[in-house]
Amino acid sequence: MVCRHRAKTIHSVTAPLPLINLSVMPSIMITPRLLPALLLLAAASAGGQPDPHLIPKPREIIAGEFASLAREIVIVPGTNEDDRFAARDLADALKMRGLKPTLGAGRGYAITFLRLDSPLAKKNLDQNKLVFTDEMKAEGYAVISAKNETVVIAASAAGILYGAQTVKQLVRTDGAQARIQVAVIRDWPAMKYRGLHGDLSRGPVPTLEYQKKQIRTFAAYKLNVYSPYFEHTLEYRSNPLMAPPGGAMSREDAQALVAYARRYHVDVIPEQEAFGHLHHILKYDLYSPLGETEHGHVLAPGDPNSLPLIMAWFAEIDSIFPSRFVHLGADETFELGLGRTRERVQRDSLGAVYIDFLKEIESALRYTKKRFLFWGDIAQGSPALVKSLPKDMVAVAWGYGSNPNPERLLRTFVDAGMETWVSPGVNGWNRVYPNNDVTLRNIQAMARVGQRLGSTGLLNTSWDDDGEAIFNQQWYGVLFGAAASWQPGESSIEDFEQSYGIQFHGDPTGKIDAAQLKLSAAHALLSRAGLGDGSNSLYWTDPYTGEGQVDAQKIRVVSHDFRVLAESAMVLIAQARSANSLRETDALDALEMGARRLDFIGMKFQLADEIVRLYGHAVDTAGAGGNPGHDLSEIASSINSRTQDLRDGYVLGRELFERSWRAENRPYWLYNVLNRYDLAAQLWIQRLDKVNQARAEYGRTRKLPSAESLGIPRVMPGVVP
């Protein structure tokens, strides 16, 4: 029923796959059912084997042509309840694509799950010399996709689930007829812990239903950790003041999420900041006395009430989250030594005060028998003191730039004999759309070096620093993080860029992939112009302020090419949508919104320049006795004018942003962002009205007021009037 080439004939995906020659097949035990698969694989060799573009790339794969799924699909899960769950998950995914799979025995194209210790699995493995090694047993799997059936073999429930996810990716429904790609796969992960750290404290708080969708999607790409980040957004019965109404996870929601994630083999590891990043607690006068500074950000080590507060939080966490891990945070404690601990820090050093309090926290919570994660940024500056930390703590080394130095971030903890995880980021915070060029290079380097230095986990991060991040814009970085933590060594960015669209959105045209590259190129243009990248601050900046005029001088050089890239991305997205029925449409909406917001940055500065030139010309025309009406109409008419364009841009941006927000988040915090859209639109409405008033004044006096009196610069620096 199942066959596999000997180990020497299966090749890693990092090397070119061999063409299959049936004349040299005596080393392979060919069973009747596998023969069609081998024949298709051989046929594929004549014209080149099509790449299935799997995410993550399997360790070992030989891929062939496609087999038809025109007949009924029967998924045979066996009797294990975990395997039956994996079968139902696969069936649900295929139904979403328009297929009609059934569970259990029957006639049709069979997808069969076999446990390694079952007699049938053993028989087939023996007959076909399939080597299922010890390193595969925890989460690995083998998949044989043939013309008439597909078989998944694994030793564990996680392996069965991950094999089923790979089968999902082998199935194509983008053509006239559903197909499955013939393939022989053997696969297992490089890193034990592969996760996503999600910020729930800087604005967006996802609904429970969206978190469940996140869990399903994480598991689909073989992530096994989700770490929600709390500063003040987990409801504590012992400290009810902290959580904002409507903006926190309840105990019941957290327990429901944990139970849901367990079925997908995703471990929910909570992070409650236990040292720094606690302003939203310390801003209350009930808690402010515990801070290093008044209404500050950092708990003061040595305060008799600091440790009892932490212990109360983590006692409740222990009763909600069964994970053997818990994250203490403890990063960016920048205020330490600036207030109540000033003398102690001056006497003992910043590192000593920090490390001592971290050890106090660990000692106070040791009764929970958890393993404690902590961010490594502060402790890495005190290598001698790090050696005094308990060896079962886990240092999480984070770095988010395009050229991180993982060796430097990890070395202190590796030398101290501590377990480490690496933590890259999706670069979606403070930006109208993630800078994915930076994202992919960051993740690639952190995963590569982390694996080389023995890191057991990769915890990719999604932060919401300014409260405007949309998670549906960040799947690109999330999926590459999944690939880089599963695949050994350095993951190929180019392979991923050619795989994302087909696997996440079901787009066979390559247009979604091309759109992503266009937006990365747009970010790069802004960076070359000295503007960083497509930041939210650039989106909100008034071009007529002092800072806005500085930005205008920089962006002017690239604005046309920048806008063409963003607009081309919009066109590609529309073309991909019209060509196929795509998946993950909310994420496509968020992608399109990102392209539109990037384009608007360029348009805003262009039109602001044009308004200055037009009004200056209008003033000169009026002064010479001419009629400035045309220039004024171009600035502020009832239809099709520059100020209207800028008003309309913010109004449309508001509508699209609110739609994307509500697709994933609770209403909490939303109006903090929508108010910015309203104010920005009002600014251009006011300018429109002032120019119309100037037109009316000209009708009476035949004079135009100065540009400055209307809130418009007389000239823009760097622009010839």
XYZ file of C-alpha atoms in Angstrom:
721
model
C 0.000 0.000 0.000
C 2.823 2.371 0.811
C 6.319 2.540 -0.521
C 9.313 4.750 -0.162
C 12.679 4.978 -1.828
C 15.595 3.880 0.272
C 17.068 6.680 2.320
C 19.825 7.235 -0.223
C 17.317 7.919 -2.998
C 15.309 10.575 -1.158
C 16.935 13.966 -1.398
C 16.598 17.072 0.730
C 14.671 19.952 -0.798
C 17.797 22.062 -0.502
C 19.342 20.024 -3.318
C 17.985 19.543 -6.859
C 15.619 16.594 -7.039
C 16.717 13.765 -9.341
C 14.857 12.736 -12.425
C 13.298 9.338 -11.898
C 14.471 6.576 -14.213
C 12.373 3.411 -14.019
C 15.259 1.366 -15.399
C 17.192 1.822 -12.184
C 14.421 0.997 -9.711
C 15.334 -2.515 -8.452
C 16.179 -1.114 -5.008
C 12.576 -0.006 -4.531
C 9.843 -2.351 -3.383
C 7.020 -1.391 -5.759
C 3.590 -2.305 -4.440
C 0.622 -2.270 -6.823
C -1.054 0.783 -5.341
C 2.101 2.891 -5.363
C 2.981 1.997 -8.952
C 0.711 4.743 -10.417
C 2.468 7.289 -8.232
C 5.883 6.186 -9.449
C 4.734 6.192 -13.050
C 3.468 9.753 -12.666
C 6.703 10.732 -10.956
C 8.610 9.238 -13.870
C 6.408 11.049 -16.360
C 7.030 14.292 -14.511
C 10.758 13.904 -15.014
C 10.384 14.254 -18.763
C 9.034 17.782 -18.537
C 10.379 18.839 -15.159
C 8.764 18.152 -11.807
C 6.261 20.821 -10.737
C 7.119 22.365 -7.394
C 4.199 21.910 -4.958
C 5.308 25.089 -3.156
C 4.695 23.663 0.306
C 5.010 25.805 3.454
C 7.109 24.717 5.287
C 9.236 22.894 2.738
C 9.469 19.231 3.733
C 12.865 17.781 4.599
C 12.633 15.224 1.822
C 10.282 15.280 -1.129
C 9.956 13.934 -4.626
C 7.043 15.591 -6.395
C 5.308 14.464 -9.556
C 2.364 15.455 -11.711
C -1.234 15.924 -10.618
C -3.856 13.213 -10.176
C -7.564 13.878 -10.551
C -9.879 14.166 -7.548
C -13.016 13.944 -9.669
C -14.352 10.994 -7.689
C -15.620 10.929 -4.141
C -12.957 11.533 -1.489
C -12.957 9.187 1.486
C -10.873 10.069 4.550
C -10.061 7.007 6.673
C -8.791 8.155 10.103
C -8.686 4.927 12.081
C -10.052 4.656 15.617
C -7.834 7.120 17.529
C -9.861 10.198 18.531
C -6.953 12.577 17.864
C -6.617 11.139 14.382
C -10.344 11.440 13.832
C -10.040 15.104 14.774
C -7.265 15.546 12.195
C -9.494 13.838 9.639
C -12.398 16.167 10.411
C -10.084 19.169 10.152
C -8.907 17.976 6.729
C -12.478 17.293 5.623
C -13.584 20.789 6.734
C -10.758 22.386 4.763
C -11.629 20.426 1.616
C -15.308 21.307 1.985
C -14.364 24.985 2.158
C -12.764 24.489 -1.244
C -15.908 23.001 -2.757
C -15.080 19.293 -2.398
C -17.300 16.702 -0.738
C -15.169 14.390 1.406
C -16.674 11.756 3.664
C -15.220 10.152 6.778
C -14.850 6.399 7.173
C -14.813 3.530 4.729
C -16.128 3.882 1.200
C -15.318 3.899 -2.476
C -13.401 6.736 -4.039
C -10.072 8.485 -3.620
C -8.851 7.392 -0.179
C -6.802 9.470 2.253
C -5.770 7.081 5.003
C -4.139 7.886 8.348
C -1.963 5.146 9.838
C -0.179 5.117 13.180
C 3.366 3.817 13.093
C 2.602 1.001 15.534
C -0.403 -0.317 13.629
C 0.037 -3.716 11.918
C -0.893 -2.254 8.537
C 1.606 0.584 8.883
C 4.358 -1.790 9.959
C 3.587 -4.174 7.109
C 3.773 -1.414 4.530
C 6.879 0.122 6.029
C 8.609 -3.259 5.991
C 7.505 -4.058 2.440
C 8.573 -0.704 1.094
C 11.673 -0.142 3.257
C 10.348 3.116 4.635
C 12.676 4.289 7.401
C 10.754 6.107 10.123
C 13.576 7.320 12.321
C 13.470 8.231 16.013
C 13.767 11.942 15.253
C 10.483 11.707 13.342
C 8.465 10.152 16.146
C 7.538 13.269 18.132
C 6.053 15.342 15.293
C 7.266 13.877 12.005
C 5.274 12.115 9.322
C 5.478 10.442 5.949
C 3.062 11.125 3.101
C 2.668 9.045 -0.039
C 0.355 10.765 -2.477
C -0.509 8.452 -5.405
C -2.934 8.428 -8.304
C -5.644 6.516 -6.456
C -4.924 7.187 -2.797
C -2.853 9.111 -0.259
C -1.444 7.657 2.936
C -0.209 9.553 6.000
C 1.970 7.655 8.502
C 3.020 9.062 11.870
C 3.946 7.894 15.330
C 2.071 10.656 17.154
C -1.153 12.620 17.046
C 0.855 15.743 16.175
C 2.530 13.908 13.295
C -0.836 12.781 11.922
C -2.180 16.339 12.145
C 0.884 17.799 10.400
C 0.721 15.147 7.699
C -2.902 16.109 7.129
C -1.875 19.774 6.785
C 0.616 18.794 4.089
C -2.119 16.880 2.264
C -4.213 20.074 2.303
C -1.398 21.862 0.503
C -1.034 19.096 -2.083
C -4.699 19.490 -3.042
C -5.379 22.117 -5.714
C -8.865 23.441 -6.476
C -7.909 26.447 -8.572
C -8.528 24.790 -11.938
C -11.542 23.354 -13.704
C -11.115 20.117 -11.784
C -9.766 19.373 -8.333
C -6.368 17.674 -8.278
C -3.804 16.341 -5.852
C -0.113 16.393 -6.531
C 1.621 13.040 -6.517
C 4.478 13.144 -4.030
C 6.650 11.104 -1.686
C 7.434 13.050 1.502
C 9.326 12.406 4.715
C 9.342 15.310 7.138
C 10.056 16.419 10.718
C 10.864 19.746 12.417
C 14.218 21.351 13.060
C 13.099 23.227 16.192
C 11.028 21.800 19.009
C 9.097 24.978 19.807
C 7.711 27.028 16.919
C 5.448 29.871 17.812
C 3.855 33.268 17.454
C 3.806 35.856 20.226
C 0.744 38.096 19.886
C 0.435 41.531 21.495
C -2.901 41.963 23.297
C -1.946 45.068 25.263
C -1.150 47.916 22.860
C -4.579 48.463 21.318
C -6.109 45.605 19.315
C -7.602 42.781 21.380
C -8.791 39.950 19.126
C -12.121 38.255 19.588
C -12.127 34.680 20.825
C -13.394 33.527 17.430
C -10.503 35.223 15.659
C -8.021 33.713 18.105
C -9.453 30.304 17.245
C -8.916 31.087 13.577
C -5.336 32.044 14.407
C -4.847 28.717 16.181
C -6.188 26.750 13.201
C -3.943 28.658 10.844
C -0.869 28.316 13.054
C -1.376 24.552 13.140
C -1.931 24.445 9.374
C 1.657 25.643 8.943
C 2.994 23.492 11.802
C 3.388 26.089 14.529
C 2.895 24.608 17.992
C 3.074 27.644 20.330
C 0.841 30.679 20.748
C 1.915 33.211 23.360
C -0.601 35.991 24.124
C 1.085 39.036 25.641
C -0.514 40.759 28.619
C 0.370 43.934 30.419
C -3.118 44.700 31.752
C -5.512 42.876 29.438
C -6.054 39.598 31.273
C -8.888 39.825 33.783
C -7.630 39.019 37.277
C -10.126 38.337 40.045
C -7.522 39.391 42.602
C -6.829 42.684 40.803
C -9.986 43.648 38.875
C -9.033 47.304 38.366
C -6.349 46.548 35.775
C -8.393 45.216 32.848
C -10.173 47.788 30.662
C -13.894 47.092 30.134
C -14.380 45.281 26.832
C -10.644 45.163 26.224
C -9.398 42.097 28.068
C -9.528 38.321 27.965
C -11.725 36.790 30.605
C -10.811 33.661 32.508
C -13.512 31.796 30.589
C -12.242 32.967 27.178
C -8.687 31.996 28.071
C -9.749 28.529 29.184
C -11.828 28.064 26.040
C -8.852 29.074 23.899
C -6.526 26.676 25.711
C -8.966 23.790 25.202
C -9.414 24.673 21.533
C -5.673 24.952 20.927
C -4.957 21.620 22.584
C -6.778 19.766 19.788
C -4.445 21.444 17.284
C -1.336 20.627 19.349
C -0.762 24.316 20.011
C 0.530 25.165 23.481
C -0.835 28.473 24.787
C 2.015 30.073 26.762
C 0.873 33.278 28.483
C 3.163 36.224 28.962
C 2.378 38.579 31.803
C 4.872 41.391 32.100
C 6.292 41.082 35.607
C 8.837 43.912 35.745
C 8.638 46.559 33.019
C 5.955 47.674 30.535
C 3.422 48.088 33.335
C 2.313 51.709 32.886
C -1.336 50.752 32.394
C -1.261 49.350 35.936
C 0.992 51.910 37.559
C -1.085 54.807 36.191
C -3.660 53.947 38.872
C -3.002 55.465 42.273
C -3.755 52.133 43.916
C -0.643 50.737 42.194
C 1.538 53.775 41.486
C 3.402 53.528 44.824
C 4.850 50.209 43.603
C 6.574 51.872 40.647
C 10.167 52.926 40.180
C 8.793 56.366 39.303
C 5.391 57.943 39.867
C 2.835 56.625 37.364
C 5.744 55.103 35.500
C 6.436 51.828 33.710
C 8.623 49.635 35.952
C 7.906 47.883 39.242
C 10.403 48.861 41.912
C 12.543 45.957 43.157
C 12.612 45.975 46.928
C 9.135 47.417 47.383
C 7.428 45.063 49.843
C 4.262 44.965 47.718
C 5.821 44.345 44.277
C 6.415 40.631 44.696
C 3.001 39.891 46.285
C 1.310 41.587 43.293
C 3.299 39.455 40.852
C 2.528 36.321 42.849
C -1.196 37.085 42.759
C -1.133 37.449 38.977
C 0.760 34.262 38.354
C -1.309 32.237 40.811
C -4.319 32.962 38.605
C -2.312 32.291 35.454
C -1.324 28.926 36.911
C -4.996 28.049 37.386
C -5.952 29.066 33.832
C -3.063 28.010 31.605
C -1.801 24.411 31.958
C 1.305 24.949 29.818
C 4.558 23.904 31.453
C 5.933 27.295 30.318
C 5.057 30.821 31.363
C 6.674 34.017 30.112
C 7.740 36.653 32.656
C 8.544 39.379 30.127
C 11.084 41.551 31.990
C 12.322 43.455 28.918
C 13.103 47.143 28.406
C 13.173 48.112 32.090
C 14.557 51.501 31.095
C 13.409 53.375 34.210
C 15.290 51.076 36.560
C 17.763 53.182 38.553
C 16.067 56.481 37.698
C 13.854 56.611 40.771
C 13.522 54.573 43.941
C 16.424 52.213 43.157
C 18.826 54.972 42.114
C 21.182 54.582 45.079
C 21.082 50.787 44.933
C 21.877 50.769 41.210
C 24.725 53.238 41.716
C 26.112 51.022 44.474
C 25.552 47.525 43.017
C 25.130 48.148 39.235
C 22.049 48.061 37.053
C 22.659 44.442 36.063
C 22.844 43.270 39.665
C 19.582 44.946 40.645
C 17.850 43.573 37.565
C 19.153 40.001 37.921
C 18.428 39.890 41.655
C 14.790 40.846 41.149
C 14.403 38.374 38.278
C 15.718 35.646 40.600
C 13.313 36.765 43.335
C 10.389 36.452 40.918
C 11.509 32.989 39.809
C 11.952 31.818 43.393
C 8.530 33.107 44.440
C 6.831 31.308 41.539
C 8.859 28.104 41.616
C 6.049 26.269 43.414
C 4.070 26.262 40.148
C 6.689 23.927 38.643
C 6.605 25.988 35.453
C 9.587 26.782 33.264
C 10.038 30.528 33.011
C 10.771 32.358 29.784
C 12.203 35.873 29.952
C 13.334 38.416 27.367
C 17.120 38.499 27.158
C 17.827 42.126 26.241
C 18.615 43.494 29.705
C 20.328 40.449 31.198
C 22.666 39.950 28.237
C 24.583 43.029 29.353
C 25.685 41.241 32.541
C 27.226 37.938 31.379
C 28.870 37.125 34.706
C 25.616 37.658 36.604
C 23.549 35.648 34.105
C 25.383 32.538 35.272
C 23.659 32.935 38.630
C 20.190 32.558 37.098
C 18.482 29.166 37.526
C 19.542 26.950 34.645
C 16.010 25.824 33.848
C 14.953 29.368 32.918
C 14.718 29.991 29.169
C 16.264 33.140 27.690
C 14.389 34.541 24.700
C 16.755 36.610 22.554
C 14.942 39.159 20.411
C 16.053 41.285 17.478
C 13.852 42.750 14.770
C 16.041 44.485 12.184
C 16.969 43.269 8.726
C 20.521 42.476 9.863
C 20.225 41.204 13.426
C 23.195 39.822 15.303
C 21.769 36.611 16.798
C 25.214 35.453 17.894
C 25.601 38.496 20.133
C 22.025 38.197 21.402
C 22.446 34.539 22.350
C 26.070 34.166 23.380
C 25.687 35.307 27.005
C 23.034 32.681 27.675
C 24.648 29.903 25.650
C 27.881 30.383 27.582
C 25.900 30.258 30.831
C 24.488 26.871 29.858
C 20.898 28.107 29.542
C 18.267 26.979 27.063
C 17.497 29.677 24.502
C 14.789 30.612 22.044
C 15.163 33.208 19.302
C 12.552 35.850 18.681
C 12.330 37.699 15.343
C 9.416 39.949 14.356
C 6.890 40.470 11.577
C 7.626 44.228 11.334
C 3.975 45.237 11.243
C 3.990 47.655 14.154
C 3.957 51.429 13.554
C 3.528 50.825 9.806
C 0.650 51.107 7.358
C 1.746 47.712 6.062
C 4.540 45.398 7.243
C 7.954 45.916 5.707
C 8.209 42.312 4.578
C 11.670 42.591 3.063
C 12.969 43.382 6.547
C 10.653 40.757 8.039
C 11.896 37.856 5.926
C 15.590 38.672 6.271
C 15.192 39.111 10.023
C 13.415 35.790 10.499
C 15.816 33.974 8.187
C 18.902 35.122 10.122
C 17.444 34.564 13.589
C 16.319 31.027 12.719
C 19.571 30.088 11.000
C 21.880 31.257 13.774
C 19.528 30.133 16.507
C 19.566 26.599 15.151
C 23.353 26.662 14.836
C 23.751 27.751 18.468
C 21.293 25.186 19.768
C 18.177 27.299 20.361
C 15.247 24.960 20.883
C 12.538 27.429 19.925
C 11.605 30.306 17.657
C 8.989 32.736 18.977
C 8.043 35.081 16.165
C 6.520 38.339 17.395
C 3.630 40.536 16.366
C 3.588 43.835 18.258
C 0.984 46.613 18.170
C 3.056 49.499 19.520
C 0.926 52.429 18.329
C -2.349 50.517 18.470
C -2.978 50.517 14.714
C -1.619 47.120 13.643
C -3.945 44.770 11.756
C -3.018 41.130 12.249
C -4.493 40.095 8.903
C -1.708 42.094 7.279
C 0.932 40.023 9.038
C 0.332 36.467 7.817
C 3.224 36.753 5.356
C 5.725 37.079 8.204
C 3.882 34.569 10.384
C 4.033 31.874 7.702
C 7.697 32.490 6.970
C 8.386 32.191 10.682
C 6.611 28.830 10.597
C 8.735 27.743 7.637
C 12.037 28.933 9.118
C 11.463 27.232 12.469
C 10.407 23.905 10.910
C 13.017 23.757 8.166
C 16.662 23.060 9.035
C 19.335 25.669 8.383
C 18.637 28.729 6.268
C 15.151 28.926 4.793
C 14.920 30.217 1.239
C 13.225 33.593 0.978
C 12.817 33.183 -2.775
C 11.037 29.836 -2.366
C 8.674 31.351 0.171
C 7.933 34.376 -2.003
C 6.803 31.978 -4.740
C 4.734 29.799 -2.387
C 2.730 32.161 -0.190
C 0.053 33.132 -2.692
C -0.820 29.617 -3.812
C -0.861 28.107 -0.326
C -2.430 30.854 1.769
C -4.798 32.368 -0.771
C -5.147 29.642 -3.381
C -3.835 31.986 -6.083
C -2.148 30.058 -8.920
C -1.453 33.187 -10.975
C 1.427 34.464 -8.853
C -0.218 37.894 -8.685
C -0.603 37.947 -4.894
C 3.069 37.051 -4.570
C 3.915 39.821 -7.018
C 1.776 42.304 -5.073
C 3.672 41.518 -1.887
C 6.969 42.164 -3.669
C 5.671 45.480 -5.007
C 4.870 46.648 -1.483
C 8.282 45.559 -0.235
C 9.851 47.555 -3.064
C 7.743 50.580 -2.082
C 9.081 50.377 1.470
C 12.602 50.155 0.069
C 12.124 53.360 -1.931
C 11.057 55.236 1.173
C 14.061 53.881 3.036
C 16.420 55.039 0.289
C 14.815 58.467 0.467
C 15.741 58.677 4.154
C 12.187 58.193 5.439
C 12.631 54.815 7.098
C 9.675 53.013 5.564
C 5.897 53.300 5.323
C 5.317 54.383 8.880
C 1.999 55.419 10.376
C 3.567 58.724 11.374
C 4.271 59.449 7.706
C 0.648 58.592 6.903
C -0.684 61.027 9.515
C 1.830 63.863 9.043
C 0.425 67.184 7.850
C 2.686 68.137 4.910
C 2.441 71.810 5.883
C 3.953 71.467 9.362
C 7.681 71.960 9.809
C 8.257 68.208 10.093
C 5.923 67.556 7.191
C 7.866 69.925 4.947
C 11.088 68.091 5.782
C 9.412 64.791 4.859
C 8.045 66.350 1.685
C 11.539 67.236 0.474
C 12.651 63.633 0.946
C 9.661 61.863 -0.555
C 9.406 64.165 -3.552
C 12.300 62.338 -5.234
C 10.578 58.945 -5.124
C 6.859 59.696 -4.812
C 5.963 58.839 -8.424
C 7.795 55.508 -8.492
C 6.597 54.754 -4.974
C 2.961 55.307 -5.943
C 3.295 53.245 -9.103
C 4.498 50.305 -6.996
C 1.617 50.610 -4.525
C -0.962 51.068 -7.278
C 0.456 48.134 -9.229
C -0.042 46.012 -6.128
C -3.696 47.061 -6.034
C -4.108 46.085 -9.670
C -2.476 42.704 -9.106
C -4.749 41.989 -6.141
C -7.834 42.873 -8.181
C -6.686 40.702 -11.083
C -6.030 37.753 -8.778
C -9.469 38.135 -7.206
C -11.210 38.218 -10.579
C -9.316 35.199 -11.914
C -10.042 32.827 -9.017
C -12.136 32.270 -5.938
C -9.442 33.023 -3.389
C -9.161 32.050 0.257
C -8.500 34.237 3.312
C -10.411 37.170 1.868
C -10.160 39.246 5.062
C -6.390 39.074 4.736
C -6.690 40.135 1.089
C -8.811 43.102 2.169
C -6.106 44.022 4.685
C -3.431 43.638 2.006
C -5.333 45.933 -0.347
C -5.858 48.438 2.464
C -2.097 48.456 3.064
C -1.446 49.160 -0.601
C -3.986 51.990 -0.617
C -2.553 53.555 2.520
C 0.968 53.412 1.094
C -0.274 55.002 -2.122
C -2.033 57.713 -0.138
C 1.229 58.695 1.549
C 2.684 59.526 -1.845
C -0.478 61.201 -3.103
C -0.793 63.388 -0.009
C 2.645 64.916 -0.456
C 2.204 65.305 -4.216
C -1.156 67.072 -3.919
C 0.066 69.210 -1.039
C 2.834 70.506 -3.333
C 0.318 71.135 -6.104
C -1.983 73.079 -3.772
C 0.889 75.395 -2.797
C 1.818 75.990 -6.449
C -1.789 76.512 -7.519
C -2.566 79.007 -4.773
C 0.664 80.888 -5.367
C -0.244 81.137 -9.048
C -3.777 82.213 -8.138
C -2.432 85.042 -5.957
C -0.090 86.185 -8.738
C -2.910 86.019 -11.297
C -5.279 88.017 -9.101
C -2.563 90.600 -8.422
C -2.066 91.044 -12.161
C -5.774 91.614 -12.683
C -6.449 88.146 -14.059
C -9.013 85.564 -13.024
C -7.692 82.989 -10.520
C -10.861 80.899 -10.689
C -9.345 77.888 -12.430
C -6.493 77.572 -9.938
C -8.873 77.922 -6.989
C -11.233 75.313 -8.434
C -8.362 72.871 -8.779
C -7.676 73.348 -5.082
C -11.208 73.451 -3.664
C -14.209 73.024 -5.915
C -17.375 71.123 -5.123
C -16.100 68.216 -7.227
C -12.706 66.819 -8.200
C -10.361 69.101 -6.300
C -7.109 68.483 -4.447
C -8.441 69.163 -0.951
C -11.373 66.861 -1.661
C -8.985 64.153 -2.817
C -7.129 64.335 0.481
C -10.338 64.426 2.482
C -11.646 61.453 0.513
C -8.417 59.537 1.052
C -8.719 59.710 4.810
C -12.461 58.976 4.753
C -11.938 55.879 2.586
C -8.967 54.877 4.718
C -11.209 55.075 7.786
C -13.832 52.826 6.212
C -11.300 50.208 5.139
C -9.464 50.299 8.443
C -12.637 49.869 10.484
C -13.707 46.932 8.308
C -10.379 45.182 8.785
C -10.330 45.936 12.510
C -13.802 44.528 13.119
C -12.980 41.378 11.131
C -10.589 40.340 13.902
C -10.839 42.569 16.980
C -13.190 43.670 19.699
C -14.469 47.270 19.442
C -12.193 48.279 22.323
C -9.570 50.883 21.305
C -10.918 51.216 17.759
C -12.101 54.791 18.202
C -8.665 55.926 19.318
C -7.623 55.245 15.722
C -10.822 56.306 13.972
C -10.609 59.682 15.714
C -7.296 60.239 13.935
C -8.952 59.594 10.586
C -11.741 62.002 11.476
C -9.325 64.736 12.538
C -7.188 64.264 9.417
C -10.249 64.471 7.176
C -11.450 67.559 9.083
C -8.112 69.273 8.485
C -8.549 69.060 4.723
C -12.234 69.962 4.949
C -11.216 73.121 6.823
C -8.661 73.961 4.146
C -11.239 73.334 1.450
C -13.640 75.720 3.223
C -10.959 78.374 3.703
C -10.047 78.354 0.018
C -13.733 78.619 -0.885
C -14.014 81.560 1.497
C -10.984 83.102 -0.231
C -12.782 82.674 -3.550
C -15.820 84.478 -2.128
C -13.582 87.236 -0.756
C -12.005 87.636 -4.183
C -15.475 88.034 -5.671
C -16.076 90.967 -3.363
C -12.651 92.617 -3.215
C -10.747 91.297 -6.202
C -8.004 90.345 -3.755
C -6.926 86.986 -2.367
C -5.754 86.552 1.222
C -2.243 85.296 1.845
C -1.557 81.574 1.681
C -0.348 81.604 5.273
C -3.699 82.923 6.513
C -5.331 79.817 5.007
C -2.895 77.430 6.628
C -1.014 76.902 3.341
C 2.722 77.671 3.048
C 3.609 80.372 0.558
C 6.230 78.012 -0.885
C 7.333 74.465 -0.122
C 11.069 74.056 0.527
C 12.779 72.540 -2.472
C 9.958 73.408 -4.906
C 10.298 76.094 -7.550
C 7.172 78.318 -7.314
